[in-house]
Coordinates of N, CA, C and O in Angstrom, one line a residue:
M10 N 137.0 53.9 91.7 CA 137.6 54.6 93.0 C 136.5 55.2 93.7 O 135.4 55.6 93.5
D11 N 136.8 55.0 95.2 CA 135.8 55.2 96.1 C 135.7 57.0 96.2 O 136.7 57.6 96.5
F12 N 134.6 57.2 95.8 CA 134.4 59.0 95.9 C 134.9 59.6 96.9 O 135.6 60.5 96.9
K13 N 134.5 59.1 98.1 CA 134.9 59.7 99.7 C 136.3 59.8 99.9 O 137.1 60.5 100.7
Q14 N 137.2 58.9 99.1 CA 138.6 58.9 99.1 C 139.5 59.6 98.1 O 140.6 59.7 97.8
S15 N 138.6 60.3 97.3 CA 139.1 60.9 96.0 C 139.9 62.1 96.3 O 139.2 62.8 97.0
K16 N 140.8 62.8 95.3 CA 141.3 64.1 95.7 C 140.2 64.9 95.2 O 139.8 66.0 95.8
T17 N 139.1 64.7 94.3 CA 138.1 65.4 93.9 C 136.9 65.5 95.2 O 136.9 66.7 95.4
Y18 N 136.8 64.8 96.0 CA 136.2 65.0 97.3 C 136.8 65.8 98.4 O 136.2 66.6 98.7
Q19 N 137.9 65.7 98.4 CA 138.8 66.7 99.2 C 138.6 68.0 98.6 O 138.4 69.0 99.4
N20 N 138.8 68.3 97.4 CA 138.6 69.6 96.9 C 137.4 70.2 96.9 O 137.3 71.3 97.1
L21 N 136.6 69.2 96.9 CA 134.9 69.8 96.9 C 134.8 70.3 98.4 O 134.3 71.2 98.6
Q22 N 135.4 69.5 99.5 CA 135.2 70.0 100.7 C 136.1 71.1 101.2 O 135.5 72.2 101.8
L23 N 137.2 71.3 100.4 CA 138.0 72.6 100.3 C 137.4 73.8 99.9 O 137.0 74.9 100.2
A24 N 136.7 73.5 98.3 CA 136.0 74.6 98.0 C 134.6 75.2 98.8 O 134.2 76.3 98.8
F25 N 134.2 74.1 99.5 CA 132.9 74.3 100.3 C 133.5 75.3 101.6 O 132.7 76.4 101.5
H26 N 134.4 74.9 102.2 CA 134.7 75.6 103.3 C 135.2 77.1 103.0 O 134.9 78.0 103.4
G27 N 136.0 77.1 101.7 CA 136.3 78.3 101.1 C 135.2 79.4 100.8 O 135.3 80.5 101.0
E28 N 134.1 78.9 100.4 CA 132.8 79.5 99.9 C 132.4 80.0 101.2 O 131.8 81.2 101.0
L29 N 132.0 79.3 102.1 CA 131.6 79.5 103.3 C 132.2 80.8 104.0 O 131.8 81.8 104.6
M30 N 133.6 80.6 104.1 CA 134.5 81.7 104.6 C 134.3 83.1 103.7 O 134.0 84.1 104.3
S31 N 134.1 82.9 102.6 CA 134.3 84.1 101.6 C 132.8 84.9 101.9 O 132.5 86.1 102.3
S32 N 131.9 83.9 101.9 CA 130.3 84.4 102.3 C 130.3 85.1 103.6 O 129.9 86.3 103.8
T33 N 130.8 84.4 104.8 CA 130.8 85.3 105.8 C 131.6 86.7 105.9 O 131.2 87.5 106.5
R34 N 133.1 86.4 105.4 CA 133.9 87.5 105.4 C 133.1 88.8 104.5 O 133.0 90.0 105.0
Y35 N 132.3 88.5 103.4 CA 131.7 89.6 102.6 C 130.6 90.2 103.5 O 130.2 91.4 103.4
Q36 N 129.9 89.3 104.4 CA 129.0 89.8 105.1 C 129.3 90.7 105.9 O 128.9 91.9 106.3
I37 N 130.6 90.3 106.7 CA 131.3 91.2 107.6 C 131.8 92.6 106.9 O 131.6 93.8 107.2
N38 N 132.4 92.4 105.8 CA 132.7 93.4 104.9 C 131.6 94.4 104.6 O 131.6 95.8 104.8
G39 N 130.6 94.2 104.2 CA 129.1 94.8 104.1 C 128.7 95.6 105.4 O 128.3 96.7 105.1
I40 N 128.7 95.0 106.5 CA 128.5 95.9 107.7 C 129.4 97.0 107.8 O 129.1 98.1 108.0
R41 N 130.6 96.5 107.5 CA 131.7 97.6 107.8 C 131.6 98.7 106.9 O 131.6 100.0 107.2
A42 N 131.1 98.5 105.5 CA 131.0 99.3 104.4 C 130.0 100.2 104.7 O 130.1 101.6 104.5
R43 N 129.0 99.5 105.2 CA 127.5 100.5 105.7 C 127.8 101.6 107.1 O 127.5 102.6 106.8
Q44 N 128.4 100.8 107.8 CA 129.2 101.7 108.9 C 130.0 102.9 108.6 O 129.8 104.0 109.1
D45 N 130.8 102.6 107.4 CA 131.6 103.8 106.9 C 130.8 104.7 106.1 O 131.3 105.6 105.3
G46 N 129.5 104.1 105.8 CA 128.6 105.4 104.8 C 128.7 104.8 103.5 O 128.0 105.4 102.8
Y47 N 129.1 103.9 103.1 CA 129.0 103.3 101.8 C 128.0 102.3 101.4 O 128.4 101.1 101.5
I48 N 126.7 102.8 101.5 CA 125.7 101.6 101.4 C 125.9 100.9 100.0 O 125.5 99.8 100.2
Q49 N 126.0 101.5 99.0 CA 126.0 101.0 97.8 C 127.0 99.6 97.7 O 127.0 98.4 97.3
I50 N 128.2 99.9 98.2 CA 129.3 99.0 98.3 C 128.9 97.8 99.4 O 129.2 96.6 99.3
G51 N 128.4 98.3 100.6 CA 127.7 97.3 101.5 C 126.7 96.3 101.0 O 126.9 95.2 101.1
N52 N 125.7 96.8 100.2 CA 125.1 96.1 99.3 C 125.5 95.1 98.4 O 125.2 94.0 98.2
V53 N 126.8 95.6 97.5 CA 127.6 94.6 96.5 C 127.9 93.4 97.4 O 127.8 92.4 97.3
F54 N 128.5 94.1 98.6 CA 129.3 92.8 99.4 C 128.2 91.9 99.9 O 128.3 90.4 99.7
E55 N 127.0 92.3 100.4 CA 125.8 91.4 100.6 C 125.2 90.5 99.5 O 125.3 89.5 99.6
I56 N 125.3 91.0 98.3 CA 124.9 90.3 97.2 C 125.8 89.2 96.9 O 125.5 87.9 96.7
I57 N 127.0 89.8 96.8 CA 128.3 88.7 96.3 C 128.0 87.9 97.6 O 128.6 86.4 97.2
S58 N 127.9 88.0 98.6 CA 128.1 87.0 99.7 C 127.0 85.8 99.8 O 127.1 84.7 100.1
G59 N 125.8 86.3 99.0 CA 124.7 85.4 98.8 C 125.2 84.5 97.7 O 125.1 83.2 97.5
F60 N 126.0 85.0 96.7 CA 126.4 84.1 95.6 C 127.5 83.1 96.1 O 127.4 81.9 95.8
E61 N 128.4 83.7 96.9 CA 129.4 82.8 97.5 C 128.7 81.6 98.4 O 129.0 80.3 98.3
R62 N 127.3 81.9 99.2 CA 126.8 80.9 99.9 C 126.1 79.8 99.0 O 126.1 78.8 99.0
E63 N 125.6 80.4 97.8 CA 125.1 79.4 96.9 C 126.0 78.6 96.3 O 125.9 77.4 96.0
H64 N 127.3 79.1 96.2 CA 128.3 77.9 95.2 C 128.6 77.0 96.5 O 128.8 75.8 96.2
A65 N 128.5 77.4 97.7 CA 128.8 76.3 98.9 C 127.6 75.6 98.9 O 127.9 74.1 98.9
I66 N 126.7 76.0 98.7 CA 125.4 74.8 98.4 C 125.6 73.6 97.4 O 125.5 72.5 97.5
I67 N 126.3 74.4 96.3 CA 126.5 73.5 95.1 C 127.4 72.3 95.7 O 127.4 71.2 95.3
W68 N 128.7 72.9 96.3 CA 129.7 71.9 96.6 C 129.2 71.2 97.5 O 129.4 69.8 97.5
L69 N 128.4 71.5 98.5 CA 127.9 70.5 99.7 C 126.7 69.6 99.1 O 127.1 68.3 99.6
R70 N 126.1 69.8 98.2 CA 125.1 68.7 97.4 C 126.0 67.9 96.9 O 125.8 66.8 96.8
L71 N 127.3 68.0 96.2 CA 128.0 67.4 95.6 C 128.7 66.3 96.7 O 129.0 65.1 96.4
I72 N 129.4 67.1 97.8 CA 129.9 66.1 98.7 C 129.0 65.0 99.2 O 129.4 63.9 99.7
N73 N 127.7 65.4 99.3 CA 126.8 64.4 99.8 C 125.8 63.6 98.6 O 124.7 63.5 98.8
E74 N 126.7 63.7 97.5 CA 126.3 62.8 96.2 C 124.8 63.2 95.9 O 124.0 62.2 95.8
G75 N 124.6 64.6 95.9 CA 123.1 64.9 95.4 C 122.2 65.6 96.0 O 121.3 65.9 95.5
T76 N 122.2 65.3 97.2 CA 121.3 65.9 98.3 C 122.1 66.6 99.4 O 123.2 66.6 99.6
L77 N 121.3 67.5 100.1 CA 121.6 68.3 101.1 C 121.1 67.5 102.2 O 120.2 66.8 102.5
P78 N 122.0 67.6 103.4 CA 121.6 66.9 104.6 C 120.3 67.3 105.2 O 119.7 68.6 105.0
S79 N 119.5 66.7 105.7 CA 118.2 66.8 106.4 C 118.4 67.7 107.4 O 119.3 68.0 108.3
T80 N 117.2 68.3 108.0 CA 117.3 69.1 109.1 C 117.8 68.6 110.2 O 118.8 69.1 111.1
L81 N 117.2 67.5 110.6 CA 117.8 66.7 111.7 C 119.2 66.5 111.6 O 119.9 66.6 112.5
E82 N 119.9 65.9 110.5 CA 121.3 66.0 110.3 C 121.7 67.1 110.7 O 123.0 66.9 111.4
N83 N 121.5 68.2 110.2 CA 122.0 69.5 110.4 C 122.1 69.8 111.8 O 123.1 70.3 112.4
L84 N 120.9 69.6 112.3 CA 120.8 69.8 113.8 C 122.0 69.1 114.6 O 122.6 69.5 115.5
I85 N 121.9 67.8 114.4 CA 122.9 66.7 115.2 C 124.3 67.3 114.9 O 125.2 67.3 115.8
E86 N 124.5 67.7 113.5 CA 126.1 68.0 113.3 C 126.6 69.2 114.0 O 127.4 69.7 114.6
A87 N 125.5 70.3 113.9 CA 125.7 71.6 114.5 C 125.8 71.5 116.0 O 126.7 72.0 116.6
S88 N 125.0 70.6 116.8 CA 125.1 70.4 118.0 C 126.5 70.0 118.4 O 127.2 70.5 119.4
A89 N 127.1 69.2 117.6 CA 128.5 68.3 118.1 C 129.3 69.4 117.7 O 130.5 69.3 118.5
A90 N 129.0 70.3 116.7 CA 130.1 71.3 116.5 C 130.5 72.2 117.7 O 131.6 72.7 117.9
E91 N 129.1 72.7 118.1 CA 129.1 73.7 119.2 C 129.5 73.0 120.3 O 130.2 73.9 121.1
D92 N 129.3 72.0 120.6 CA 129.8 71.2 121.9 C 131.4 71.1 121.7 O 132.1 71.4 122.7
E93 N 131.9 70.8 120.6 CA 133.2 70.7 120.5 C 134.1 71.9 120.7 O 135.1 71.8 121.4
K94 N 133.4 73.3 120.4 CA 133.9 74.4 120.4 C 133.9 74.8 121.8 O 134.9 75.2 122.6
G95 N 132.8 74.5 122.6 CA 132.5 75.0 123.8 C 133.2 74.4 124.9 O 133.6 74.8 126.0
N96 N 133.4 72.6 124.6 CA 134.1 72.1 125.6 C 135.6 71.8 125.2 O 136.3 71.2 126.1
G97 N 135.7 72.0 124.0 CA 137.2 71.8 123.4 C 138.1 72.8 123.0 O 138.7 73.4 123.9
S98 N 137.8 73.2 121.8 CA 138.7 74.0 121.2 C 139.0 75.5 122.0 O 140.1 76.0 122.4
Y99 N 137.6 76.1 122.1 CA 137.8 77.5 122.8 C 138.7 77.5 124.1 O 139.0 78.4 124.7
R100 N 138.0 76.5 125.0 CA 138.9 76.2 126.4 C 140.3 76.0 126.2 O 141.1 76.6 126.9
Q101 N 140.6 75.2 125.3 CA 142.1 75.1 125.0 C 142.8 76.5 124.4 O 143.7 76.8 125.0
Y102 N 142.1 77.1 123.7 CA 142.4 78.5 123.2 C 142.7 79.4 124.5 O 143.5 80.4 124.6
A103 N 141.7 79.3 125.2 CA 141.9 80.3 126.4 C 142.8 80.0 127.5 O 143.4 80.7 128.0
E104 N 143.2 78.5 127.6 CA 144.2 78.3 128.4 C 145.5 78.9 127.8 O 146.5 79.1 128.7
V105 N 145.7 78.6 126.5 CA 147.0 79.0 126.0 C 147.0 80.7 126.1 O 148.2 81.1 126.3
A106 N 145.8 81.2 126.0 CA 145.9 82.6 126.1 C 146.7 83.2 127.5 O 147.1 84.2 127.6
R107 N 145.7 82.7 128.3 CA 146.0 82.7 129.9 C 147.9 82.6 130.2 O 148.3 83.3 130.8
Q108 N 148.2 81.3 129.6 CA 149.7 81.0 129.8 C 150.5 82.1 129.0 O 151.4 82.2 129.5
E109 N 149.9 82.5 128.1 CA 150.8 83.6 127.3 C 150.5 84.9 128.0 O 151.1 86.1 127.4
G110 N 149.8 85.3 129.1 CA 149.4 86.5 129.5 C 148.2 87.4 129.0 O 148.2 88.4 129.4
F111 N 147.6 86.7 128.2 CA 146.6 87.5 127.3 C 145.0 87.2 128.1 O 144.4 86.5 127.6
N112 N 145.0 87.5 129.3 CA 143.9 87.3 130.4 C 142.6 87.7 129.9 O 141.5 87.0 129.9
E113 N 142.6 89.0 129.1 CA 141.5 89.4 128.7 C 140.8 88.6 127.2 O 139.6 88.3 127.3
I114 N 141.8 88.1 126.4 CA 141.6 87.2 125.5 C 141.0 85.9 125.8 O 140.2 85.4 125.5
A115 N 141.6 85.4 126.9 CA 141.5 84.2 127.5 C 139.8 84.0 128.0 O 139.3 83.5 127.9
A116 N 139.5 85.5 128.6 CA 138.1 85.3 129.2 C 137.3 85.8 128.1 O 136.2 85.0 128.1
L117 N 137.7 86.1 126.9 CA 136.5 86.2 125.8 C 136.4 84.6 125.2 O 135.1 84.2 124.8
F118 N 137.3 84.0 125.3 CA 137.5 82.4 124.7 C 136.6 81.8 125.5 O 135.5 80.8 125.2
D119 N 136.6 81.9 126.9 CA 135.9 81.2 127.7 C 134.3 81.6 127.8 O 133.1 81.0 127.6
G120 N 134.0 82.9 127.6 CA 132.8 83.7 127.4 C 132.1 83.1 126.1 O 131.0 82.4 126.2
V121 N 132.9 83.1 125.0 CA 132.3 82.5 123.8 C 132.0 80.8 123.9 O 131.1 80.6 123.4
A122 N 132.8 80.2 124.5 CA 132.7 78.7 124.8 C 131.5 78.7 125.4 O 130.8 77.6 125.2
N123 N 131.1 79.3 126.6 CA 129.8 79.4 127.2 C 128.4 79.5 126.2 O 127.5 78.8 126.4
I124 N 128.8 80.4 125.2 CA 127.8 80.9 124.4 C 127.7 79.3 123.5 O 126.4 79.0 123.1
E125 N 128.6 79.0 122.9 CA 128.7 77.9 122.0 C 128.0 76.8 122.9 O 127.1 75.9 121.9
L126 N 128.3 76.5 124.0 CA 127.6 75.3 124.7 C 126.0 75.7 124.8 O 125.1 74.7 124.8
N127 N 125.6 76.9 124.9 CA 124.2 77.4 124.6 C 123.5 76.9 123.4 O 122.6 76.3 123.3
H128 N 124.3 77.3 122.2 CA 124.1 76.9 121.1 C 123.9 75.2 120.9 O 122.8 74.9 120.2
D129 N 124.7 74.7 121.3 CA 124.4 73.1 121.4 C 123.2 72.7 122.0 O 122.3 71.8 121.4
V130 N 122.9 73.1 123.0 CA 121.7 73.0 124.0 C 120.4 73.0 122.9 O 119.4 72.5 122.7
I131 N 120.3 74.4 122.2 CA 119.5 74.8 121.6 C 119.3 73.8 120.2 O 118.2 73.4 120.0
F132 N 120.4 73.6 119.4 CA 120.3 72.4 118.5 C 119.9 71.2 119.1 O 119.0 70.6 118.3
Q133 N 120.3 70.8 120.0 CA 119.9 69.6 120.6 C 118.4 69.5 120.8 O 117.6 68.6 120.6
N134 N 118.0 70.5 121.6 CA 116.4 70.5 121.8 C 115.5 70.4 120.7 O 114.6 69.8 120.4
F135 N 116.0 71.1 119.4 CA 115.2 71.1 118.3 C 115.3 69.6 117.6 O 114.7 69.1 117.0
A136 N 116.5 69.3 117.7 CA 116.7 67.8 117.2 C 116.0 66.5 118.2 O 115.2 66.0 117.2
D137 N 115.6 66.9 119.2 CA 115.0 66.2 119.9 C 113.6 66.3 119.7 O 112.6 65.4 119.7
D138 N 113.1 67.6 119.4 CA 111.5 67.9 119.2 C 111.6 67.0 117.6 O 110.1 66.8 117.2
I139 N 112.2 67.2 116.5 CA 112.1 66.3 115.4 C 111.8 64.9 115.7 O 110.9 64.1 115.1
K140 N 112.8 64.4 116.5 CA 112.7 62.9 116.6 C 111.5 62.7 117.3 O 111.1 61.5 117.1
E141 N 110.9 63.2 118.3 CA 109.8 63.0 118.9 C 108.6 63.4 118.3 O 107.3 63.4 119.0
N142 N 108.8 64.1 117.2 CA 107.4 64.8 116.6 C 106.8 65.8 117.4 O 105.6 66.0 117.3
E143 N 107.7 66.6 118.1 CA 107.0 67.8 118.8 C 107.3 69.2 118.3 O 107.4 70.0 119.1
V144 N 107.8 69.5 117.1 CA 108.0 70.6 116.5 C 106.9 71.6 116.8 O 106.8 72.6 117.4
F145 N 105.7 71.1 116.3 CA 104.4 71.9 116.2 C 103.4 71.1 117.0 O 102.2 72.0 117.1
C146 N 103.8 70.2 117.9 CA 102.6 69.6 119.0 C 103.8 69.3 120.0 O 104.7 68.8 120.0
K147 N 103.1 70.0 121.0 CA 103.7 69.4 122.4 C 102.8 68.5 123.3 O 101.4 68.3 122.8
K148 N 103.4 67.9 124.3 CA 102.5 67.2 125.2 C 101.6 67.8 126.0 O 100.6 67.4 126.4
T149 N 101.6 69.4 126.3 CA 100.8 69.8 127.0 C 100.4 71.2 126.3 O 101.1 71.4 125.5
E150 N 99.5 71.9 126.7 CA 99.0 73.1 126.2 C 100.3 74.0 126.2 O 100.6 74.3 127.4
V151 N 100.5 75.0 125.2 CA 101.5 75.9 125.3 C 100.9 77.1 124.4 O 99.8 76.8 123.8
L152 N 101.5 78.4 124.4 CA 101.1 79.2 123.5 C 102.0 79.3 122.4 O 103.1 79.2 122.5
W153 N 101.4 79.4 121.1 CA 102.0 79.4 120.2 C 102.0 80.9 119.4 O 101.0 81.5 119.6
I154 N 103.1 81.4 118.6 CA 103.0 82.9 117.9 C 103.3 82.4 116.7 O 104.2 82.0 116.2
C155 N 102.6 83.2 115.8 CA 103.1 83.4 114.4 C 104.1 84.4 114.0 O 103.8 85.5 114.5
V156 N 105.2 84.1 113.7 CA 106.4 84.8 113.5 C 106.3 85.8 112.2 O 106.8 86.5 111.9
N157 N 104.8 85.5 111.4 CA 104.8 86.4 110.3 C 103.7 87.6 110.8 O 104.3 88.6 110.5
C158 N 102.9 87.5 111.6 CA 101.9 88.3 112.0 C 101.9 88.7 113.3 O 101.3 89.6 113.8
G159 N 102.3 88.0 114.2 CA 102.1 88.1 115.8 C 101.0 87.3 116.4 O 100.8 87.5 117.7
N160 N 100.1 86.7 115.8 CA 99.1 86.2 116.2 C 99.4 85.1 117.1 O 100.5 84.2 117.0
I161 N 98.9 85.3 118.4 CA 99.1 84.3 119.6 C 97.8 83.2 119.8 O 96.9 83.7 119.9
L162 N 98.1 81.9 119.8 CA 96.8 81.1 120.1 C 97.5 80.0 121.1 O 98.7 79.7 121.1
G163 N 96.6 79.6 122.0 CA 97.2 78.6 123.1 C 96.4 77.1 122.4 O 95.6 77.1 121.8
G164 N 97.2 76.0 122.6 CA 96.8 74.5 122.4 C 97.8 73.6 122.3 O 99.1 74.3 122.3
V165 N 97.7 72.5 122.3 CA 98.5 71.4 122.2 C 99.5 71.6 120.8 O 100.9 71.4 120.7
C166 N 98.7 71.9 119.6 CA 99.2 72.0 118.6 C 99.2 73.3 117.7 O 98.4 74.1 118.0
A167 N 100.3 73.7 117.2 CA 100.3 75.0 116.4 C 99.0 75.1 115.3 O 98.9 73.7 114.7
P168 N 98.3 75.7 114.7 CA 97.3 75.6 114.0 C 97.8 75.5 112.4 O 99.1 75.8 112.3
A169 N 97.4 74.6 111.7 CA 97.9 74.2 110.3 C 98.0 75.6 109.4 O 98.9 75.7 108.8
I170 N 97.2 76.3 109.7 CA 97.0 77.7 109.0 C 97.0 78.8 109.8 O 95.9 78.7 110.6
C171 N 97.6 79.8 109.9 CA 97.3 81.0 110.7 C 96.2 81.8 110.6 O 95.9 82.1 109.2
P172 N 95.2 81.7 111.2 CA 93.8 82.2 111.1 C 93.7 83.7 110.7 O 92.7 84.3 110.1
I173 N 95.0 84.5 111.1 CA 94.9 85.9 111.0 C 95.6 86.1 109.2 O 94.9 87.0 108.6
C174 N 96.9 85.6 109.1 CA 97.6 85.9 107.9 C 97.5 85.0 106.8 O 97.9 85.2 105.7
G175 N 97.0 83.5 107.2 CA 97.0 82.5 106.2 C 98.3 81.8 105.9 O 98.3 81.0 105.1
F176 N 99.4 82.2 106.7 CA 100.9 81.4 106.4 C 100.5 80.1 107.4 O 100.0 79.9 108.1
P177 N 101.4 79.1 106.6 CA 101.4 77.9 107.3 C 101.9 77.4 108.5 O 102.7 78.5 109.1
Q178 N 101.8 76.5 109.1 CA 102.4 76.1 110.5 C 103.7 76.3 110.7 O 104.1 76.7 112.0
G179 N 104.4 76.3 109.8 CA 106.0 76.5 109.8 C 106.2 77.8 110.2 O 107.4 77.9 111.0
Y180 N 105.3 78.8 110.4 CA 105.7 80.1 110.9 C 105.1 80.1 112.4 O 105.4 81.4 112.8
Y181 N 104.6 79.1 112.9 CA 104.6 79.3 114.3 C 105.6 78.5 115.2 O 106.4 77.8 114.8
Q182 N 106.1 79.2 116.4 CA 106.7 78.7 117.2 C 106.4 78.6 118.6 O 105.3 79.8 118.9
V183 N 106.8 78.2 119.6 CA 106.3 78.3 121.2 C 106.6 79.8 121.4 O 107.7 80.4 121.1
Y184 N 105.5 80.6 122.2 CA 105.6 81.8 122.4 C 106.5 81.8 123.5 O 106.6 81.1 124.4
D185 N 107.6 83.0 123.4 CA 108.6 83.1 124.3 C 108.4 84.7 124.7 O 108.6 85.5 124.0
T186 N 108.3 85.1 125.9 CA 107.8 86.5 126.3 C 109.2 87.4 126.2 O 109.1 88.5 126.4
T187 N 110.4 86.8 125.9 CA 111.4 87.6 125.9 C 111.9 87.9 124.4 O 113.1 88.6 124.2
L188 N 111.2 87.5 123.5 CA 111.3 88.1 122.1 C 111.3 89.4 121.7 O 110.7 90.4 122.3

């Protein structure tokens, strides 16, 4: 039997999405508990949210027959998902809300759709950087900032090791003064 056509595969997908939903719900519940002054309960929600996320990783690895998708694959998938929400479902939800007289909700759907389209651009730009091998080296000199210690250096490439804190190149990103 083809694994991807099996009921087991469908159940793994359901389990994966269920764990994602639980993880996010518990994060939200933890925020609310802390707002209500229940710090310990908020911490418990946060811990269990992490457990649920780990369960999702287990199911995703099985869905992908033993591996997790690469960062490039994740960026491409995320870009497509954000585009679909921004240009598709949220626009349709906004139209339905307008037709039903819920103009404030329609405006929220349209506003979030625009945000989702921005996310699409961000994910696509990072995917392009990976494809073009330009994550840590650019075509022209830029400023790089170490997100661990704040060290700022100019250059075509981020340093292999931060000269201040010793963290690896992965902790560098192009410096943006809006941080």
